[in-house]
């Protein structure tokens, strides 16, 4: 194996029988190393042979439950290739770009000491008068392709904005700890999974647990409930959105990032009806645009943009609200 091959992107493939040759040739033409080739309906592989990303090629009529099972079990990022369900020609360069984007978050570099410095006390003016408590509680939702977009978003934000985030990322339980570590390293925001009782504080990103459910209460407390989510969706993003909408009202917000599925569209409507805002990552910058597109179809999204533009819009809104309050 030559040096170029050693440095190539390593991909595992799960595909329908009729798609394995087509997708294999596509990866080869894009200089992507195929380290595992397995049928879509087979049991999830125990050993992914060092793959950095999992490519799943499915038809429109493929079993959705099987796809969701793969997304839950995979310890590495997953890219869905739905070209088999349409006549759209997928260019090798586009596939390579999306696969590289999908694995980028796992290689995030830690910040240097000067960059990582975090203020112990954020001197911000909050509407409640309670120092350090967030003026807004914003739910960040994502699944496939979300980690990289979230990292870009957080890097573009100062950590003393008067907001707190709840991150509902659909990911396998085994990968959630890695996600928390990587996001905590990439910006000035503190990222963690909430314990038994936490406050929605400025500079915090609370990652909603995958295995156990949480509840937010009127005092801005986030409490672990020590029982699994009632829904098959884990975490149940729709429930998190509706809970935050009910508790926070006009203080609520939601930002939809790259992801698969439309199960959070109703929760976005609840955020909007409570007086909060709903934004979404634009389709062009998503790895998979299904989730933000579903929100846009609900006609509740008032702003769309790249992760950096979403960050800048949030900064501008916080500045405007601070000026109107003071």
Short mmCIF file of C-alpha atoms in Angstrom, two decimals:
data_model
loop_
_atom_site.label_atom_id
_atom_site.label_comp_id
_atom_site.label_asym_id
_atom_site.label_seq_id
_atom_site.Cartn_x
_atom_site.Cartn_y
_atom_site.Cartn_z
CA UNK A 1 0.00 0.00 0.00
CA UNK A 2 1.50 3.35 -1.03
CA UNK A 3 1.79 6.52 1.06
CA UNK A 4 -1.18 8.21 -0.62
CA UNK A 5 -3.32 5.20 0.22
CA UNK A 6 -2.18 5.28 3.82
CA UNK A 7 -3.36 8.89 4.11
CA UNK A 8 -6.72 8.31 2.42
CA UNK A 9 -10.05 8.43 4.18
CA UNK A 10 -11.04 5.00 5.56
CA UNK A 11 -14.70 4.13 5.05
CA UNK A 12 -16.92 1.18 5.97
CA UNK A 13 -19.83 0.45 3.63
CA UNK A 14 -23.26 -1.02 4.39
CA UNK A 15 -25.21 -1.33 1.14
CA UNK A 16 -28.02 -3.20 -0.58
CA UNK A 17 -26.82 -6.11 -2.71
CA UNK A 18 -27.37 -4.26 -5.98
CA UNK A 19 -25.53 -1.15 -4.77
CA UNK A 20 -22.26 -2.55 -3.44
CA UNK A 21 -20.41 -2.60 -6.78
CA UNK A 22 -21.63 0.88 -7.78
CA UNK A 23 -20.73 2.52 -4.48
CA UNK A 24 -17.46 0.62 -4.22
CA UNK A 25 -16.40 1.91 -7.63
CA UNK A 26 -17.50 5.42 -6.65
CA UNK A 27 -15.32 5.34 -3.53
CA UNK A 28 -12.38 3.97 -5.49
CA UNK A 29 -12.63 6.77 -8.04
CA UNK A 30 -12.54 9.29 -5.19
CA UNK A 31 -9.38 7.71 -3.67
CA UNK A 32 -11.32 6.62 -0.56
CA UNK A 33 -10.13 3.42 1.11
CA UNK A 34 -12.93 0.88 1.55
CA UNK A 35 -11.97 -1.07 4.68
CA UNK A 36 -15.27 -2.93 5.19
CA UNK A 37 -17.98 -3.95 2.70
CA UNK A 38 -21.11 -5.51 4.18
CA UNK A 39 -24.74 -6.03 3.27
CA UNK A 40 -27.17 -3.43 4.66
CA UNK A 41 -29.43 -6.08 6.24
CA UNK A 42 -26.61 -7.98 7.99
CA UNK A 43 -25.94 -7.62 11.70
CA UNK A 44 -24.01 -4.51 12.63
CA UNK A 45 -20.28 -5.33 12.33
CA UNK A 46 -18.41 -5.90 15.57
CA UNK A 47 -15.15 -4.66 14.05
CA UNK A 48 -15.20 -1.67 11.69
CA UNK A 49 -11.56 -2.29 10.71
CA UNK A 50 -10.35 1.18 11.58
CA UNK A 51 -13.00 3.02 9.53
CA UNK A 52 -13.35 6.76 10.15
CA UNK A 53 -16.86 6.97 8.70
CA UNK A 54 -19.70 4.62 7.84
CA UNK A 55 -21.40 5.01 4.45
CA UNK A 56 -24.89 3.52 4.18
CA UNK A 57 -26.40 3.15 0.69
CA UNK A 58 -30.17 2.61 0.78
CA UNK A 59 -33.18 2.52 -1.53
CA UNK A 60 -36.33 4.54 -0.90
CA UNK A 61 -38.13 1.34 0.17
CA UNK A 62 -35.40 0.26 2.59
CA UNK A 63 -36.39 -0.54 6.18
CA UNK A 64 -36.33 2.77 8.12
CA UNK A 65 -36.17 0.93 11.45
CA UNK A 66 -32.96 -0.78 10.33
CA UNK A 67 -31.47 2.60 9.38
CA UNK A 68 -32.30 4.06 12.78
CA UNK A 69 -30.74 1.01 14.44
CA UNK A 70 -27.51 1.59 12.49
CA UNK A 71 -27.47 5.26 13.52
CA UNK A 72 -27.86 4.27 17.18
CA UNK A 73 -25.20 1.54 17.10
CA UNK A 74 -22.50 3.17 15.02
CA UNK A 75 -19.58 4.49 17.09
CA UNK A 76 -18.38 6.53 14.08
CA UNK A 77 -20.11 9.20 11.95
CA UNK A 78 -22.66 7.91 9.43
CA UNK A 79 -23.37 9.28 5.93
CA UNK A 80 -26.56 8.22 4.14
CA UNK A 81 -26.21 7.76 0.37
CA UNK A 82 -29.74 7.88 -1.01
CA UNK A 83 -28.66 8.09 -4.66
CA UNK A 84 -30.02 4.58 -5.18
CA UNK A 85 -33.50 5.98 -4.55
CA UNK A 86 -33.28 8.52 -7.36
CA UNK A 87 -31.77 9.22 -10.74
CA UNK A 88 -29.42 11.84 -9.32
CA UNK A 89 -25.79 11.25 -10.25
CA UNK A 90 -23.46 11.55 -7.28
CA UNK A 91 -20.06 13.00 -8.16
CA UNK A 92 -17.09 11.35 -6.39
CA UNK A 93 -15.76 14.78 -5.36
CA UNK A 94 -19.05 15.65 -3.61
CA UNK A 95 -19.14 12.32 -1.78
CA UNK A 96 -15.51 12.70 -0.72
CA UNK A 97 -16.15 16.22 0.57
CA UNK A 98 -19.13 15.11 2.64
CA UNK A 99 -17.32 12.11 4.08
CA UNK A 100 -14.35 14.26 5.07
CA UNK A 101 -16.66 16.82 6.65
CA UNK A 102 -18.39 14.08 8.58
CA UNK A 103 -15.22 12.85 10.29
CA UNK A 104 -13.65 16.28 10.84
CA UNK A 105 -15.21 16.77 14.28
CA UNK A 106 -13.38 13.73 15.69
CA UNK A 107 -10.04 15.36 14.83
CA UNK A 108 -10.67 18.76 16.42
CA UNK A 109 -7.49 20.25 17.81
CA UNK A 110 -7.46 21.41 21.43
CA UNK A 111 -7.21 25.13 21.99
CA UNK A 112 -3.98 26.73 23.14
CA UNK A 113 -3.77 28.08 26.73
CA UNK A 114 -4.52 31.66 25.64
CA UNK A 115 -7.51 30.62 23.56
CA UNK A 116 -8.90 28.27 26.18
CA UNK A 117 -9.02 30.80 29.02
CA UNK A 118 -12.58 30.96 30.34
CA UNK A 119 -13.85 33.64 32.69
CA UNK A 120 -14.92 32.25 36.04
CA UNK A 121 -17.65 34.89 36.19
CA UNK A 122 -19.45 36.26 33.16
CA UNK A 123 -20.41 39.88 33.80
CA UNK A 124 -23.59 40.13 31.75
CA UNK A 125 -26.88 41.89 32.32
CA UNK A 126 -29.74 39.43 32.59
CA UNK A 127 -33.43 40.21 32.67
CA UNK A 128 -34.06 38.29 35.88
CA UNK A 129 -31.33 40.13 37.79
CA UNK A 130 -29.87 36.75 38.80
CA UNK A 131 -26.15 37.02 38.00
CA UNK A 132 -24.94 34.35 35.59
CA UNK A 133 -28.37 32.97 34.70
CA UNK A 134 -29.26 32.86 31.05
CA UNK A 135 -31.65 35.33 29.48
CA UNK A 136 -32.43 32.74 26.81
CA UNK A 137 -32.41 28.92 26.75
CA UNK A 138 -31.73 27.63 23.26
CA UNK A 139 -32.08 24.04 22.10
CA UNK A 140 -29.50 22.94 19.53
CA UNK A 141 -30.68 19.92 17.52
CA UNK A 142 -28.56 17.73 15.27
CA UNK A 143 -27.82 14.22 14.11
CA UNK A 144 -25.78 13.15 11.07
CA UNK A 145 -23.18 15.82 10.31
CA UNK A 146 -24.12 17.79 13.40
CA UNK A 147 -20.90 17.58 15.45
CA UNK A 148 -18.80 19.45 12.90
CA UNK A 149 -21.48 22.13 12.42
CA UNK A 150 -21.86 22.54 16.19
CA UNK A 151 -18.12 22.94 16.61
CA UNK A 152 -18.07 25.67 13.96
CA UNK A 153 -21.04 27.40 15.63
CA UNK A 154 -19.54 27.36 19.15
CA UNK A 155 -16.14 28.52 17.93
CA UNK A 156 -17.79 31.61 16.43
CA UNK A 157 -19.53 32.58 19.70
CA UNK A 158 -18.16 34.45 22.72
CA UNK A 159 -18.81 32.37 25.82
CA UNK A 160 -20.30 35.25 27.81
CA UNK A 161 -23.45 35.66 25.74
CA UNK A 162 -26.49 35.72 28.08
CA UNK A 163 -27.72 32.33 26.81
CA UNK A 164 -27.53 28.68 27.81
CA UNK A 165 -27.74 25.77 25.39
CA UNK A 166 -29.35 22.36 25.56
CA UNK A 167 -27.79 20.16 22.89
CA UNK A 168 -29.97 17.30 21.66
CA UNK A 169 -27.65 15.33 19.36
CA UNK A 170 -28.83 11.97 18.05
CA UNK A 171 -25.77 9.77 18.47
CA UNK A 172 -24.93 6.33 19.80
CA UNK A 173 -24.52 6.14 23.62
CA UNK A 174 -20.95 4.90 23.17
CA UNK A 175 -20.04 8.01 21.15
CA UNK A 176 -21.68 10.65 23.35
CA UNK A 177 -18.75 10.92 25.77
CA UNK A 178 -16.36 11.54 22.85
CA UNK A 179 -18.71 14.18 21.46
CA UNK A 180 -18.78 16.00 24.80
CA UNK A 181 -14.99 15.91 25.09
CA UNK A 182 -14.40 17.20 21.58
CA UNK A 183 -16.95 20.01 21.76
CA UNK A 184 -15.66 21.07 25.19
CA UNK A 185 -12.15 21.38 23.74
CA UNK A 186 -13.05 23.34 20.63
CA UNK A 187 -14.34 26.61 22.14
CA UNK A 188 -14.73 28.67 25.30
CA UNK A 189 -18.10 27.08 26.08
CA UNK A 190 -18.28 24.53 28.87
CA UNK A 191 -19.85 21.34 27.49
CA UNK A 192 -21.10 18.54 29.75
CA UNK A 193 -23.89 16.05 30.34
CA UNK A 194 -26.13 17.33 33.17
CA UNK A 195 -26.10 15.61 36.54
CA UNK A 196 -29.08 15.20 38.87
CA UNK A 197 -29.85 18.93 39.01
CA UNK A 198 -28.16 21.71 37.03
CA UNK A 199 -28.88 25.36 36.25
CA UNK A 200 -29.22 26.86 32.77
CA UNK A 201 -26.26 29.20 33.12
CA UNK A 202 -24.39 31.54 30.81
CA UNK A 203 -21.50 29.82 29.01
CA UNK A 204 -22.91 26.30 29.44
CA UNK A 205 -23.85 23.69 26.85
CA UNK A 206 -25.77 20.86 28.50
CA UNK A 207 -25.74 17.76 26.28
CA UNK A 208 -29.06 15.92 26.59
CA UNK A 209 -28.32 12.29 27.57
CA UNK A 210 -29.06 9.60 25.01
CA UNK A 211 -29.89 6.79 27.43
CA UNK A 212 -31.84 8.63 30.14
CA UNK A 213 -34.41 11.40 29.94
CA UNK A 214 -34.25 14.87 31.49
CA UNK A 215 -36.79 17.53 32.44
CA UNK A 216 -36.51 21.31 32.67
CA UNK A 217 -38.45 23.12 35.41
CA UNK A 218 -39.62 26.67 36.01
CA UNK A 219 -36.56 27.66 38.06
CA UNK A 220 -34.35 26.91 35.05
CA UNK A 221 -33.25 23.68 36.69
CA UNK A 222 -32.42 20.74 34.44
CA UNK A 223 -33.01 17.49 36.28
CA UNK A 224 -32.12 13.94 35.28
CA UNK A 225 -35.07 11.57 35.57
CA UNK A 226 -33.06 8.32 35.71
CA UNK A 227 -35.36 6.56 33.28
CA UNK A 228 -35.18 6.02 29.52
CA UNK A 229 -36.94 8.21 27.00
CA UNK A 230 -40.56 7.22 26.37
CA UNK A 231 -40.03 7.58 22.62
CA UNK A 232 -37.91 5.37 20.36
CA UNK A 233 -36.05 8.60 19.49
CA UNK A 234 -33.09 9.00 21.80
CA UNK A 235 -32.85 11.68 22.84
CA UNK A 236 -36.44 12.68 22.11
CA UNK A 237 -35.73 16.06 20.51
CA UNK A 238 -39.42 16.84 20.03
CA UNK A 239 -40.05 16.36 23.78
CA UNK A 240 -37.06 18.54 24.72
CA UNK A 241 -38.32 21.35 22.46
CA UNK A 242 -41.87 21.23 23.83
CA UNK A 243 -40.57 21.13 27.41
CA UNK A 244 -38.34 24.19 26.89
CA UNK A 245 -41.16 26.03 25.09
CA UNK A 246 -43.52 25.42 28.02
CA UNK A 247 -41.01 26.41 30.70
CA UNK A 248 -39.23 29.33 29.01
CA UNK A 249 -41.91 30.83 26.77
CA UNK A 250 -40.54 33.87 24.93
CA UNK A 251 -37.07 33.10 26.31
CA UNK A 252 -36.93 29.86 24.31
CA UNK A 253 -35.08 29.32 21.05
CA UNK A 254 -34.22 26.45 18.73
CA UNK A 255 -31.49 26.05 16.12
CA UNK A 256 -31.63 23.07 13.76
CA UNK A 257 -28.33 21.74 12.44
CA UNK A 258 -27.41 19.01 9.96
CA UNK A 259 -29.36 15.85 10.57
CA UNK A 260 -31.64 13.08 9.41
CA UNK A 261 -35.37 12.89 10.14
CA UNK A 262 -38.30 15.20 10.78
CA UNK A 263 -39.29 14.14 14.30
CA UNK A 264 -38.61 17.58 15.83
CA UNK A 265 -40.85 19.64 13.53
CA UNK A 266 -43.74 19.73 16.05
CA UNK A 267 -41.40 20.86 18.81
CA UNK A 268 -40.20 23.71 16.62
CA UNK A 269 -43.81 24.81 16.18
CA UNK A 270 -44.20 24.79 19.98
CA UNK A 271 -41.12 27.01 20.35
CA UNK A 272 -42.51 29.46 17.80
CA UNK A 273 -45.98 29.50 19.37
CA UNK A 274 -44.44 30.23 22.78
CA UNK A 275 -42.93 33.43 21.37
CA UNK A 276 -39.43 32.00 20.88
CA UNK A 277 -37.40 31.81 17.69
CA UNK A 278 -36.50 28.94 15.35
CA UNK A 279 -33.43 29.08 13.09
CA UNK A 280 -31.84 26.43 10.87
CA UNK A 281 -28.58 25.64 9.15
CA UNK A 282 -28.83 26.20 5.41
CA UNK A 283 -29.01 23.11 3.20
CA UNK A 284 -25.82 23.89 1.29
CA UNK A 285 -23.62 23.69 4.41
CA UNK A 286 -25.30 20.53 5.84
CA UNK A 287 -24.01 16.99 5.47
CA UNK A 288 -27.65 15.86 5.64
CA UNK A 289 -30.31 18.58 5.39
CA UNK A 290 -33.44 16.57 6.28
CA UNK A 291 -33.83 17.96 9.80
CA UNK A 292 -33.53 21.68 9.01
CA UNK A 293 -35.58 21.24 5.83
CA UNK A 294 -38.41 19.65 7.85
CA UNK A 295 -38.43 22.69 10.13
CA UNK A 296 -38.51 25.01 7.13
CA UNK A 297 -41.50 23.11 5.71
CA UNK A 298 -43.32 23.88 8.98
CA UNK A 299 -42.93 27.60 8.12
CA UNK A 300 -41.52 28.47 11.55
CA UNK A 301 -37.89 29.10 10.58
CA UNK A 302 -37.16 32.83 10.52
CA UNK A 303 -33.44 32.68 9.71
CA UNK A 304 -31.15 30.21 7.88
CA UNK A 305 -27.40 30.29 7.37
CA UNK A 306 -24.06 28.56 7.84
CA UNK A 307 -23.01 27.76 11.43
CA UNK A 308 -20.92 30.94 11.45
CA UNK A 309 -23.80 33.09 10.19
CA UNK A 310 -26.12 31.55 12.79
CA UNK A 311 -23.58 32.47 15.46
CA UNK A 312 -23.33 36.05 14.20
CA UNK A 313 -27.12 36.38 14.12
CA UNK A 314 -27.31 35.22 17.73
CA UNK A 315 -24.64 37.73 18.77
CA UNK A 316 -26.57 40.51 17.01
CA UNK A 317 -29.85 39.49 18.65
CA UNK A 318 -28.29 39.41 22.12
CA UNK A 319 -26.77 42.86 21.57
CA UNK A 320 -30.11 44.23 20.40
CA UNK A 321 -31.98 42.73 23.38
CA UNK A 322 -29.36 44.04 25.81
CA UNK A 323 -29.74 47.54 24.37
CA UNK A 324 -33.55 47.43 24.56
CA UNK A 325 -33.51 46.23 28.16
CA UNK A 326 -30.85 48.66 29.42
#
